[in-house]
CSV table of C-alpha atoms in Angstrom, one decimal:
chain,number,residue,atom,x,y,z
A,1,MET,CA,6.9,-19.3,4.8
A,2,GLY,CA,8.7,-20.2,1.6
A,3,ALA,CA,9.2,-18.0,-1.5
A,4,VAL,CA,6.3,-15.9,-2.7
A,5,ASN,CA,6.0,-15.4,-6.5
A,6,THR,CA,5.1,-11.9,-7.6
A,7,ARG,CA,6.1,-9.6,-10.5
A,8,TRP,CA,8.3,-7.7,-8.0
A,9,GLN,CA,10.6,-10.7,-7.5
A,10,ARG,CA,11.2,-10.8,-11.3
A,11,THR,CA,12.4,-7.2,-11.4
A,12,ASP,CA,15.9,-5.9,-10.9
A,13,ALA,CA,14.6,-3.1,-8.6
A,14,PRO,CA,16.9,-2.2,-5.7
A,15,ARG,CA,16.2,-4.0,-2.5
A,16,GLY,CA,16.8,-3.4,1.2
A,17,ALA,CA,19.4,-0.7,2.0
A,18,ASP,CA,19.7,0.2,-1.7
A,19,TYR,CA,16.0,0.9,-1.9
A,20,ASP,CA,16.1,3.0,1.3
A,21,ALA,CA,19.1,5.0,0.0
A,22,ARG,CA,16.9,6.4,-2.8
A,23,TRP,CA,14.4,7.8,-0.2
A,24,SER,CA,17.2,9.1,2.0
A,25,SER,CA,18.6,11.0,-1.0
A,26,LEU,CA,15.2,12.5,-1.7
A,27,ALA,CA,14.7,13.6,1.9
A,28,ALA,CA,18.2,15.1,2.0
A,29,SER,CA,17.3,17.2,-1.1
A,30,GLY,CA,14.4,18.7,0.8
A,31,GLN,CA,11.6,16.6,-0.7
A,32,ASN,CA,8.7,15.4,1.4
A,33,ILE,CA,9.0,11.6,1.3
A,34,HIS,CA,5.9,11.1,3.6
A,35,GLY,CA,3.1,12.0,1.2
A,36,GLU,CA,1.4,8.6,1.8
A,37,ALA,CA,1.6,9.0,5.6
A,38,ASP,CA,0.2,12.5,5.3
A,39,LEU,CA,-2.8,11.3,3.4
A,40,VAL,CA,-3.4,8.3,5.6
A,41,GLU,CA,-3.2,10.5,8.7
A,42,MET,CA,-5.7,12.9,7.2
A,43,LEU,CA,-8.2,10.1,6.3
A,44,LEU,CA,-7.9,8.5,9.7
A,45,THR,CA,-8.3,11.8,11.5
A,46,GLU,CA,-11.5,12.4,9.6
A,47,SER,CA,-12.8,8.8,10.3
A,48,GLY,CA,-11.5,8.5,13.8
A,49,GLY,CA,-9.5,5.3,12.9
A,50,ARG,CA,-6.3,4.3,14.6
A,51,THR,CA,-5.1,1.0,13.0
A,52,VAL,CA,-3.3,0.5,9.7
A,53,LEU,CA,-2.3,-2.6,7.7
A,54,ASP,CA,0.5,-1.6,5.3
A,55,ALA,CA,0.1,-4.3,2.6
A,56,GLY,CA,3.3,-4.5,0.5
A,57,CYS,CA,5.2,-2.5,3.1
A,58,GLY,CA,8.6,-3.0,1.6
A,59,THR,CA,11.3,-1.6,3.9
A,60,GLY,CA,8.7,0.0,6.2
A,61,ARG,CA,9.1,3.6,5.2
A,62,VAL,CA,5.4,4.4,5.4
A,63,ALA,CA,4.5,2.1,8.3
A,64,ILE,CA,7.3,3.4,10.5
A,65,GLU,CA,6.3,7.0,9.9
A,66,LEU,CA,2.7,6.2,10.7
A,67,SER,CA,3.8,4.5,13.9
A,68,ARG,CA,5.8,7.6,14.8
A,69,ARG,CA,2.6,9.6,14.4
A,70,GLY,CA,0.8,7.4,16.9
A,71,PHE,CA,-1.0,4.9,14.7
A,72,ALA,CA,-1.0,1.2,15.4
A,73,VAL,CA,0.6,-0.4,12.3
A,74,ALA,CA,1.4,-3.8,11.0
A,75,GLY,CA,3.2,-4.5,7.7
A,76,ILE,CA,3.2,-7.4,5.3
A,77,ASP,CA,5.4,-8.0,2.3
A,78,ALA,CA,6.4,-10.8,-0.1
A,79,ASP,CA,10.1,-9.9,-0.2
A,80,PRO,CA,12.1,-11.1,2.8
A,81,ASP,CA,15.0,-8.8,2.0
A,82,MET,CA,12.8,-5.7,2.1
A,83,LEU,CA,11.3,-7.0,5.4
A,84,ALA,CA,14.7,-7.6,6.9
A,85,SER,CA,15.4,-3.9,6.4
A,86,ALA,CA,12.0,-3.0,8.0
A,87,ARG,CA,12.7,-5.2,11.0
A,88,ALA,CA,16.2,-3.7,11.4
A,89,LYS,CA,14.8,-0.2,11.6
A,90,ALA,CA,11.7,-0.9,13.8
A,91,SER,CA,11.9,-4.3,15.4
A,92,GLU,CA,9.0,-3.3,17.7
A,93,LEU,CA,6.5,-3.3,14.9
A,94,THR,CA,4.7,-6.3,13.5
A,95,TRP,CA,6.3,-7.4,10.1
A,96,LEU,CA,4.8,-10.4,8.3
A,97,HIS,CA,6.2,-12.3,5.3
A,98,GLY,CA,3.4,-13.4,3.1
A,99,ASP,CA,1.4,-13.5,-0.2
A,100,LEU,CA,-1.4,-11.0,-0.2
A,101,ALA,CA,-3.4,-13.4,-2.3
A,102,ASP,CA,-3.3,-16.1,0.4
A,103,PRO,CA,-5.9,-15.6,3.1
A,104,ALA,CA,-3.8,-17.5,5.5
A,105,ALA,CA,-1.0,-14.9,5.3
A,106,LEU,CA,-3.4,-12.3,6.7
A,107,ALA,CA,-5.0,-14.5,9.3
A,108,GLY,CA,-2.7,-13.3,12.0
A,109,THR,CA,-3.5,-9.6,11.4
A,110,ALA,CA,-6.0,-7.7,13.4
A,111,ALA,CA,-8.8,-5.9,11.6
A,112,ALA,CA,-7.6,-2.5,10.4
A,113,ASP,CA,-9.3,0.9,10.0
A,114,LEU,CA,-7.3,1.5,6.9
A,115,VAL,CA,-5.4,-0.9,4.6
A,116,LEU,CA,-2.7,0.8,2.5
A,117,LEU,CA,-1.4,-0.4,-0.9
A,118,ALA,CA,1.4,2.2,-1.6
A,119,GLY,CA,4.5,1.7,-3.7
A,120,ASN,CA,2.7,0.4,-6.9
A,121,VAL,CA,1.8,-2.8,-5.1
A,122,MET,CA,-1.1,-3.5,-7.5
A,123,ILE,CA,1.2,-3.6,-10.6
A,124,PHE,CA,3.7,-5.9,-8.9
A,125,LEU,CA,1.2,-8.6,-8.0
A,126,GLU,CA,1.3,-11.9,-9.9
A,127,PRO,CA,-1.0,-11.5,-12.9
A,128,GLY,CA,-4.5,-12.9,-12.1
A,129,THR,CA,-4.2,-12.5,-8.3
A,130,GLU,CA,-5.6,-9.0,-8.2
A,131,ALA,CA,-9.1,-10.2,-7.3
A,132,PRO,CA,-8.2,-12.4,-4.4
A,133,VAL,CA,-5.8,-9.8,-3.1
A,134,LEU,CA,-8.5,-7.1,-2.9
A,135,ALA,CA,-11.0,-9.6,-1.5
A,136,ASN,CA,-8.5,-10.6,1.2
A,137,LEU,CA,-7.6,-7.0,2.1
A,138,ALA,CA,-11.3,-5.9,2.1
A,139,GLY,CA,-11.9,-8.7,4.6
A,140,ARG,CA,-9.4,-7.2,7.0
A,141,LEU,CA,-11.2,-3.9,7.2
A,142,THR,CA,-13.2,-2.8,10.1
A,143,PRO,CA,-16.8,-1.6,9.3
A,144,GLY,CA,-16.5,1.7,7.5
A,145,GLY,CA,-12.7,1.1,7.0
A,146,LEU,CA,-10.8,2.4,4.0
A,147,LEU,CA,-8.7,0.7,1.4
A,148,VAL,CA,-6.2,3.2,-0.1
A,149,ALA,CA,-4.1,2.2,-3.2
A,150,GLY,CA,-1.7,4.3,-5.3
A,151,PHE,CA,-0.3,2.8,-8.5
A,152,ARG,CA,1.0,3.7,-11.9
A,153,LEU,CA,-1.4,3.2,-14.8
A,154,GLN,CA,0.3,1.3,-17.6
A,155,SER,CA,-0.9,-0.7,-20.6
A,156,GLU,CA,0.2,-4.1,-19.2
A,157,GLY,CA,-1.1,-3.4,-15.7
A,158,VAL,CA,-4.5,-3.3,-14.0
A,159,THR,CA,-6.7,-0.4,-15.3
A,160,LEU,CA,-8.7,1.9,-13.0
A,161,GLU,CA,-11.9,0.5,-14.5
A,162,ARG,CA,-10.8,-3.0,-13.6
A,163,TYR,CA,-9.6,-2.0,-10.2
A,164,ASP,CA,-13.0,-0.4,-9.4
A,165,GLU,CA,-14.7,-3.6,-10.6
A,166,LEU,CA,-12.6,-5.7,-8.3
A,167,ALA,CA,-13.1,-3.4,-5.4
A,168,ALA,CA,-16.9,-3.5,-5.9
A,169,ALA,CA,-16.8,-7.3,-6.2
A,170,SER,CA,-15.1,-7.2,-2.8
A,171,GLY,CA,-17.9,-5.2,-1.3
A,172,LEU,CA,-16.2,-1.8,-1.3
A,173,ARG,CA,-17.6,1.5,-2.5
A,174,PRO,CA,-15.6,4.3,-4.2
A,175,VAL,CA,-14.9,7.2,-1.8
A,176,ALA,CA,-12.2,9.4,-3.6
A,177,ARG,CA,-9.6,9.4,-6.3
A,178,TRP,CA,-6.6,11.7,-6.8
A,179,ALA,CA,-3.7,12.0,-9.1
A,180,SER,CA,-1.2,12.0,-6.2
A,181,TRP,CA,-0.8,11.5,-2.5
A,182,ASP,CA,-1.1,15.2,-2.0
A,183,ARG,CA,-4.6,15.1,-3.4
A,184,GLU,CA,-4.1,16.7,-6.8
A,185,PRO,CA,-7.3,16.2,-8.8
A,186,PHE,CA,-7.3,13.2,-11.0
A,187,GLU,CA,-7.8,14.1,-14.7
A,188,GLY,CA,-6.7,11.0,-16.5
A,189,GLY,CA,-3.0,11.0,-15.9
A,190,ASP,CA,-0.7,8.0,-15.5
A,191,TYR,CA,-0.9,7.6,-11.7
A,192,ALA,CA,-3.9,7.4,-9.4
A,193,VAL,CA,-4.6,7.2,-5.7
A,194,SER,CA,-7.9,5.5,-5.0
A,195,VAL,CA,-9.9,5.3,-1.8
A,196,HIS,CA,-12.6,2.7,-1.3
A,197,GLY,CA,-14.7,2.1,1.8
A,198,ALA,CA,-16.1,-1.0,3.5
A,199,PRO,CA,-19.8,-1.0,4.5
A,200,ARG,CA,-20.6,0.1,8.1
């Protein structure tokens, strides 16, 4: 697949090993860097699900941790440099290069009990592609599956109201919303973790 255009490609954010170094430093300082995996594990334990699609997986930090915990995980990302790092760390997992707005990019993925959008994926999408991205990801969910997205709320990005509208248009219902991956109550801050469910 050729180049995929997203807002992420137009940032000067660290890539690959430089990106991973930030998380390694946080872990070395004693911080829990697996909040996303903790929440996903809790949700899947409650639902009985076992399969995860990590959409916007980056260097694979969350996907690799979920695999270590026994879940079947595939990752997809638009950035080949980030994926190269993921493959180097866990070549046994499925890593796909593709545009989340393109249905063909997801055609090779199995239906998942949970689709994860961590790492501010929603605010790095190409403007105007949010609706097809959510529709495509909702289409990869098993009956009763969950779409979980955490992203920063900023004036130039997608609002929670708009996100909920797009999720509803994709056939998903709201399940839960927190201010963080460790389930702090959401009271209108600048970050939200939203859980929406597919019909059974």
